[in-house]
Coordinates of N, CA and C in Angstrom, one line a residue:
X173 N 0.9 -1.2 0.0 CA 0.0 0.0 0.0 C 0.9 1.2 0.0
X174 N 0.7 2.1 -1.0 CA 1.6 3.3 -1.1 C 1.3 4.3 0.0
X175 N 2.3 5.0 0.5 CA 2.1 6.0 1.5 C 1.3 7.1 0.9
X176 N 0.1 7.4 1.5 CA -0.8 8.5 1.1 C -1.8 8.6 2.2
X177 N -2.7 9.5 2.0 CA -3.9 9.6 3.0 C -5.1 9.0 2.3
X178 N -5.7 8.0 2.9 CA -6.9 7.4 2.4 C -8.0 7.7 3.3
X179 N -9.0 8.5 2.7 CA -10.1 9.0 3.5 C -11.4 8.2 3.2
X180 N -12.0 7.6 4.2 CA -13.2 6.8 4.0 C -12.9 5.5 3.4
X181 N -11.7 5.0 3.4 CA -11.3 3.7 2.7 C -11.5 2.6 3.8
X182 N -12.7 2.1 3.9 CA -13.0 1.0 4.9 C -13.3 -0.3 4.1
X183 N -13.1 -1.4 4.8 CA -13.3 -2.7 4.1 C -13.4 -3.8 5.0
X184 N -13.9 -4.9 4.6 CA -13.8 -6.2 5.2 C -12.7 -7.0 4.5
X185 N -11.8 -7.5 5.2 CA -10.7 -8.2 4.6 C -11.0 -9.7 4.8
X186 N -11.4 -10.3 3.7 CA -11.8 -11.7 3.7 C -10.7 -12.7 3.3
X187 N -9.7 -12.2 2.7 CA -8.6 -13.1 2.2 C -7.8 -13.6 3.4
X188 N -7.2 -14.8 3.2 CA -6.3 -15.4 4.2 C -4.9 -15.4 3.7
X189 N -4.0 -15.6 4.6 CA -2.5 -15.6 4.2 C -2.2 -14.4 3.4
X190 N -2.5 -13.2 4.0 CA -2.3 -11.9 3.4 C -1.5 -11.0 4.2
X191 N -0.6 -10.2 3.6 CA 0.1 -9.2 4.3 C -0.2 -7.8 3.6
X192 N -0.6 -6.9 4.4 CA -0.9 -5.5 3.9 C 0.2 -4.7 4.5
X193 N 1.1 -4.1 3.7 CA 2.2 -3.4 4.2 C 2.3 -2.0 3.5
X194 N 2.5 -1.0 4.4 CA 2.8 0.4 3.9 C 4.2 0.4 3.3
X195 N 4.3 1.0 2.1 CA 5.6 1.2 1.5 C 5.9 2.7 1.1
X196 N 7.1 3.0 1.0 CA 7.5 4.4 0.7 C 6.9 5.4 1.7
X197 N 6.9 5.0 3.0 CA 6.3 5.8 4.1 C 5.1 5.0 4.7
X198 N 4.5 5.7 5.6 CA 3.3 5.1 6.3 C 2.0 5.6 5.8
X199 N 1.2 4.8 5.1 CA -0.2 5.2 4.7 C -1.0 5.7 5.9
X200 N -1.8 6.7 5.7 CA -2.7 7.2 6.8 C -4.1 6.8 6.3
X201 N -4.8 6.0 7.1 CA -6.2 5.6 6.8 C -7.1 6.3 7.8
X202 N -7.9 7.2 7.3 CA -8.9 8.0 8.1 C -10.3 7.4 7.7
X203 N -10.9 6.8 8.7 CA -12.2 6.3 8.5 C -13.2 7.3 8.0
X204 N -13.1 8.5 8.5 CA -13.8 9.7 8.0 C -15.3 9.4 8.0
X205 N -15.9 8.9 9.1 CA -17.3 8.7 9.2 C -17.9 7.4 8.6
X206 N -17.0 6.6 8.0 CA -17.5 5.4 7.4 C -17.0 4.2 8.2
X207 N -17.7 3.0 8.1 CA -17.4 1.8 8.8 C -17.8 0.6 8.0
X208 N -16.9 -0.3 7.9 CA -17.1 -1.6 7.2 C -18.0 -2.5 8.2
X209 N -19.1 -3.0 7.6 CA -20.0 -3.9 8.4 C -20.5 -3.3 9.7
X210 N -20.5 -2.0 9.8 CA -20.9 -1.2 11.0 C -20.0 -1.6 12.2
X211 N -18.7 -1.9 11.9 CA -17.8 -2.4 13.0 C -16.6 -1.5 13.1
X212 N -16.1 -1.0 12.0 CA -14.8 -0.3 12.0 C -14.2 -0.1 10.7
X213 N -12.9 0.3 10.7 CA -12.2 0.7 9.5 C -11.9 -0.6 8.6
X214 N -11.1 -1.5 9.2 CA -10.8 -2.7 8.5 C -11.3 -3.9 9.4
X215 N -12.2 -4.7 8.9 CA -12.7 -5.8 9.6 C -12.0 -7.0 9.1
X216 N -11.1 -7.6 9.9 CA -10.2 -8.7 9.4 C -10.9 -10.0 9.6
X217 N -11.5 -10.6 8.5 CA -12.2 -11.9 8.6 C -11.3 -13.0 8.1
X218 N -10.3 -12.8 7.4 CA -9.4 -13.8 6.9 C -8.5 -14.3 8.0
X219 N -7.8 -15.5 7.7 CA -6.9 -16.1 8.7 C -5.5 -15.8 8.3
X220 N -4.6 -15.7 9.3 CA -3.2 -15.5 9.0 C -2.9 -14.2 8.2
X221 N -3.5 -13.1 8.8 CA -3.3 -11.8 8.2 C -2.3 -11.0 9.0
X222 N -1.4 -10.3 8.2 CA -0.5 -9.3 8.8 C -0.7 -7.9 8.3
X223 N -0.7 -7.0 9.2 CA -0.8 -5.6 8.8 C 0.5 -4.9 9.3
X224 N 1.2 -4.2 8.4 CA 2.5 -3.7 8.8 C 2.6 -2.2 8.2
X225 N 3.0 -1.3 9.1 CA 3.4 0.0 8.8 C 2.2 0.9 8.2
X226 N 1.1 1.0 9.0 CA 0.0 1.8 8.7 C -0.3 2.7 9.9
X227 N -1.0 3.8 9.6 CA -1.6 4.7 10.6 C -3.1 4.7 10.4
X228 N -3.8 4.5 11.4 CA -5.3 4.4 11.3 C -5.9 5.3 12.4
X229 N -7.0 6.0 12.0 CA -7.7 6.9 12.9 C -9.1 7.2 12.4
X230 N -9.9 7.7 13.4 CA -11.3 8.1 13.0 C -12.3 7.0 13.0
X231 N -12.1 5.8 13.5 CA -13.1 4.8 13.5 C -14.2 5.1 14.5
X232 N -15.4 5.2 14.0 CA -16.6 5.5 14.9 C -17.8 4.7 14.3
X233 N -18.6 4.2 15.2 CA -19.9 3.5 14.8 C -21.0 3.8 15.8
X234 N -22.2 3.5 15.4 CA -23.4 3.9 16.2 C -23.3 3.2 17.6
X235 N -22.7 2.0 17.7 CA -22.6 1.3 19.0 C -21.5 1.9 19.9
X236 N -20.8 2.8 19.4 CA -19.7 3.5 20.2 C -18.5 2.6 20.5
X237 N -18.3 1.6 19.6 CA -17.1 0.7 19.8 C -16.4 0.5 18.4
X238 N -16.4 1.5 17.6 CA -15.8 1.4 16.3 C -14.3 1.1 16.4
X239 N -13.8 0.2 15.7 CA -12.4 -0.2 15.8 C -11.6 0.1 14.5
X240 N -10.4 0.6 14.7 CA -9.5 0.7 13.5 C -9.4 -0.7 12.9
X241 N -9.1 -1.7 13.7 CA -8.9 -3.1 13.3 C -9.9 -3.9 14.2
X242 N -10.8 -4.6 13.5 CA -11.7 -5.5 14.2 C -11.3 -6.9 13.7
X243 N -10.9 -7.7 14.7 CA -10.3 -9.0 14.4 C -11.4 -10.1 14.5
X244 N -11.7 -10.8 13.4 CA -12.7 -11.9 13.4 C -12.1 -13.2 12.9
X245 N -11.0 -13.1 12.3 CA -10.3 -14.3 11.7 C -9.4 -15.0 12.8
X246 N -8.7 -16.0 12.3 CA -7.7 -16.7 13.2 C -6.3 -16.3 12.9
X247 N -5.5 -15.9 13.9 CA -4.1 -15.5 13.8 C -3.9 -14.2 13.0
X248 N -3.5 -13.2 13.8 CA -3.4 -11.9 13.3 C -2.1 -11.3 13.8
X249 N -1.4 -10.5 13.0 CA -0.1 -9.8 13.4 C -0.2 -8.4 12.9
X250 N 0.1 -7.5 13.9 CA 0.3 -6.0 13.6 C 1.7 -5.6 14.0
X251 N 2.3 -4.9 13.0 CA 3.7 -4.4 13.3 C 3.8 -2.9 12.8
X252 N 4.7 -2.2 13.5 CA 5.2 -0.9 13.0 C 4.1 0.1 12.7
X253 N 3.1 0.1 13.5 CA 1.9 0.9 13.1 C 1.6 2.0 14.2
X254 N 0.6 2.8 13.9 CA 0.1 3.8 14.8 C -1.4 3.9 14.7
X255 N -2.1 3.5 15.8 CA -3.6 3.5 15.8 C -4.0 4.5 16.9
X256 N -4.7 5.6 16.5 CA -5.0 6.6 17.4 C -6.4 7.3 17.0
X257 N -7.0 7.8 18.1 CA -8.2 8.6 17.9 C -9.3 7.8 17.2
X258 N -9.5 6.6 17.7 CA -10.6 5.7 17.3 C -11.4 5.4 18.5
X259 N -12.6 4.8 18.4 CA -13.3 4.4 19.5 C -12.7 3.1 20.2
X260 N -12.1 2.3 19.4 CA -11.1 1.2 19.8 C -10.0 1.2 18.8
X261 N -8.8 1.0 19.3 CA -7.7 0.8 18.4 C -7.9 -0.6 17.7
X262 N -7.9 -1.6 18.5 CA -8.1 -3.0 18.1 C -9.2 -3.6 19.0
X263 N -10.2 -4.3 18.4 CA -11.2 -5.0 19.1 C -11.2 -6.4 18.5
X264 N -11.0 -7.5 19.3 CA -11.1 -8.8 18.8 C -12.2 -9.6 19.5
X265 N -12.7 -10.6 18.7 CA -13.7 -11.4 19.3 C -13.0 -12.6 20.0
X266 N -13.9 -13.6 20.4 CA -13.4 -14.8 21.1 C -13.1 -15.8 20.1
X267 N -11.8 -16.4 20.1 CA -11.4 -17.4 19.2 C -10.3 -18.1 19.8
X268 N -10.5 -19.2 20.6 CA -9.4 -19.8 21.3 C -8.5 -20.7 20.5
X269 N -8.7 -20.6 19.1 CA -7.7 -21.2 18.2 C -6.7 -20.1 17.7
X270 N -6.9 -18.9 18.1 CA -6.2 -17.8 17.5 C -5.0 -17.2 18.3
X271 N -4.0 -16.8 17.6 CA -2.9 -16.1 18.3 C -2.8 -14.7 17.7
X272 N -2.7 -13.7 18.6 CA -2.6 -12.3 18.1 C -1.2 -11.8 18.5
X273 N -0.5 -11.3 17.6 CA 0.9 -10.7 17.8 C 0.9 -9.3 17.4
X274 N 1.3 -8.4 18.4 CA 1.4 -7.0 18.1 C 2.8 -6.5 18.5
X275 N 3.5 -5.9 17.6 CA 4.9 -5.5 17.9 C 5.2 -4.1 17.3
X276 N 6.0 -3.3 18.0 CA 6.5 -2.1 17.5 C 5.4 -1.1 17.1
X277 N 4.3 -1.1 17.8 CA 3.2 -0.3 17.4 C 2.8 0.7 18.6
X278 N 2.3 1.8 18.2 CA 1.8 2.8 19.1 C 0.3 2.9 19.1
X279 N -0.3 3.0 20.3 CA -1.7 3.2 20.5 C -1.9 4.4 21.3
X280 N -2.8 5.4 20.9 CA -3.0 6.6 21.7 C -4.3 7.2 21.5
X281 N -4.9 7.6 22.6 CA -6.2 8.4 22.5 C -7.3 7.7 21.9
X282 N -7.3 6.3 22.0 CA -8.5 5.6 21.6 C -9.5 5.4 22.7
X283 N -10.7 5.2 22.4 CA -11.8 5.1 23.4 C -12.9 6.1 23.2
X284 N -14.1 5.7 23.4 CA -15.2 6.6 23.2 C -15.3 7.5 24.4
X285 N -14.8 7.1 25.6 CA -14.9 7.9 26.8 C -15.9 7.4 27.8
X286 N -16.5 6.2 27.6 CA -17.4 5.7 28.5 C -16.9 4.5 29.3
X287 N -15.6 4.2 29.2 CA -15.0 3.1 29.9 C -15.2 1.8 29.3
X288 N -15.9 1.7 28.3 CA -16.2 0.4 27.6 C -15.4 0.2 26.3
X289 N -14.6 1.2 26.0 CA -13.8 1.1 24.8 C -12.4 1.5 25.1
X290 N -11.4 1.0 24.4 CA -10.0 1.0 24.8 C -9.0 1.2 23.7
X291 N -7.8 1.4 24.1 CA -6.7 1.5 23.1 C -6.7 0.1 22.3
X292 N -6.8 -1.0 23.1 CA -7.0 -2.3 22.4 C -7.6 -3.2 23.4
X293 N -8.5 -4.0 22.9 CA -9.2 -5.0 23.7 C -9.1 -6.3 22.9
X294 N -8.4 -7.3 23.5 CA -8.2 -8.6 22.9 C -9.1 -9.5 23.7
X295 N -10.1 -10.2 22.9 CA -11.0 -11.1 23.5 C -10.3 -12.4 23.9
X296 N -11.1 -13.4 24.1 CA -10.7 -14.7 24.6 C -10.0 -15.5 23.4
X297 N -8.7 -15.2 23.2 CA -7.9 -15.9 22.2 C -7.0 -16.8 22.9
X298 N -6.3 -17.7 22.2 CA -5.3 -18.6 22.8 C -4.2 -17.9 23.3
X299 N -3.5 -17.0 22.5 CA -2.3 -16.3 22.9 C -2.3 -14.9 22.4
X300 N -1.8 -14.0 23.3 CA -1.5 -12.6 22.9 C 0.0 -12.4 23.2
X301 N 0.7 -12.0 22.1 CA 2.1 -11.5 22.2 C 2.1 -10.0 22.0
X302 N 2.4 -9.3 23.0 CA 2.3 -7.8 22.9 C 3.7 -7.3 23.4
X303 N 4.5 -7.0 22.4 CA 5.9 -6.6 22.7 C 6.4 -5.4 21.9
X304 N 7.2 -4.6 22.6 CA 7.9 -3.4 22.0 C 6.9 -2.4 21.5
X305 N 5.8 -2.2 22.3 CA 4.7 -1.3 21.9 C 4.7 -0.1 22.9
X306 N 4.0 0.9 22.5 CA 3.7 2.1 23.4 C 2.2 2.4 23.3
X307 N 1.5 2.0 24.4 CA 0.1 2.3 24.5 C -0.1 3.3 25.6
X308 N -0.8 4.4 25.3 CA -0.9 5.5 26.2 C -2.2 6.3 26.0
X309 N -2.6 7.0 27.0 CA -3.6 8.0 26.9 C -4.9 7.5 26.4
X310 N -5.3 6.3 26.8 CA -6.6 5.8 26.4 C -7.7 6.7 27.0
X311 N -8.7 7.0 26.2 CA -9.8 7.9 26.7 C -10.8 7.1 27.6
X312 N -10.5 7.1 28.9 CA -11.2 6.5 30.0 C -11.0 5.0 30.1
X313 N -10.9 4.3 29.0 CA -10.7 2.8 29.0 C -9.3 2.4 29.3
X314 N -9.0 1.2 29.0 CA -7.7 0.6 29.3 C -6.7 0.8 28.1
X315 N -5.4 0.9 28.5 CA -4.4 1.0 27.5 C -4.2 -0.4 26.8
X316 N -4.4 -1.4 27.6 CA -4.4 -2.8 27.0 C -5.4 -3.6 27.9
X317 N -6.4 -4.2 27.3 CA -7.3 -5.1 28.0 C -7.2 -6.4 27.2
X318 N -7.0 -7.5 28.0 CA -6.9 -8.8 27.3 C -7.6 -9.9 28.1
X319 N -8.3 -10.7 27.4 CA -8.9 -12.0 28.0 C -8.2 -13.2 27.4
X320 N -7.0 -13.0 26.8 CA -6.3 -14.1 26.2 C -6.0 -15.2 27.3
X321 N -6.0 -16.4 26.9 CA -5.6 -17.5 27.8 C -4.2 -17.4 28.2
X322 N -3.3 -16.9 27.3 CA -1.9 -16.7 27.6 C -1.5 -15.3 27.1
X323 N -0.9 -14.5 28.0 CA -0.4 -13.2 27.6 C 1.1 -13.1 27.8
X324 N 1.8 -12.6 26.8 CA 3.2 -12.3 26.9 C 3.3 -10.8 26.6
X325 N 3.6 -10.0 27.6 CA 3.7 -8.6 27.4 C 5.1 -8.1 27.8
X326 N 5.8 -7.5 26.9 CA 7.2 -7.1 27.1 C 7.4 -5.7 26.5

């Protein structure tokens, strides 16, 4: 994905074994009032998906839990990214067959402000690897909330 500003560019990612990587700089994805499947900016439904080097902001939905990245598939990796000013940075569902890996990423100022939305909320997955990240200034919610069966935070 070329470095540029993408406004209202929301989608459901159904493909598996996919890498989405920003090149020649970091692409800026502004939801700008739009939401895929009424859930967020990118709804990841495929398995074994990696997102690398993107900036995402502006995710909002009627339920007040719009996510920059909504995880519904199995096994997801996020690296080298910046998720900010969304109702949720990442929101994942329950999938005890899934591993979520997040590395070298910054989360800031996510949350609707009601205490029920967060910089990131990882549901009941098998494993969460959260390393080398900077999560700060969540709007009332948690900087990291996880229900993973195994958490490795470094």
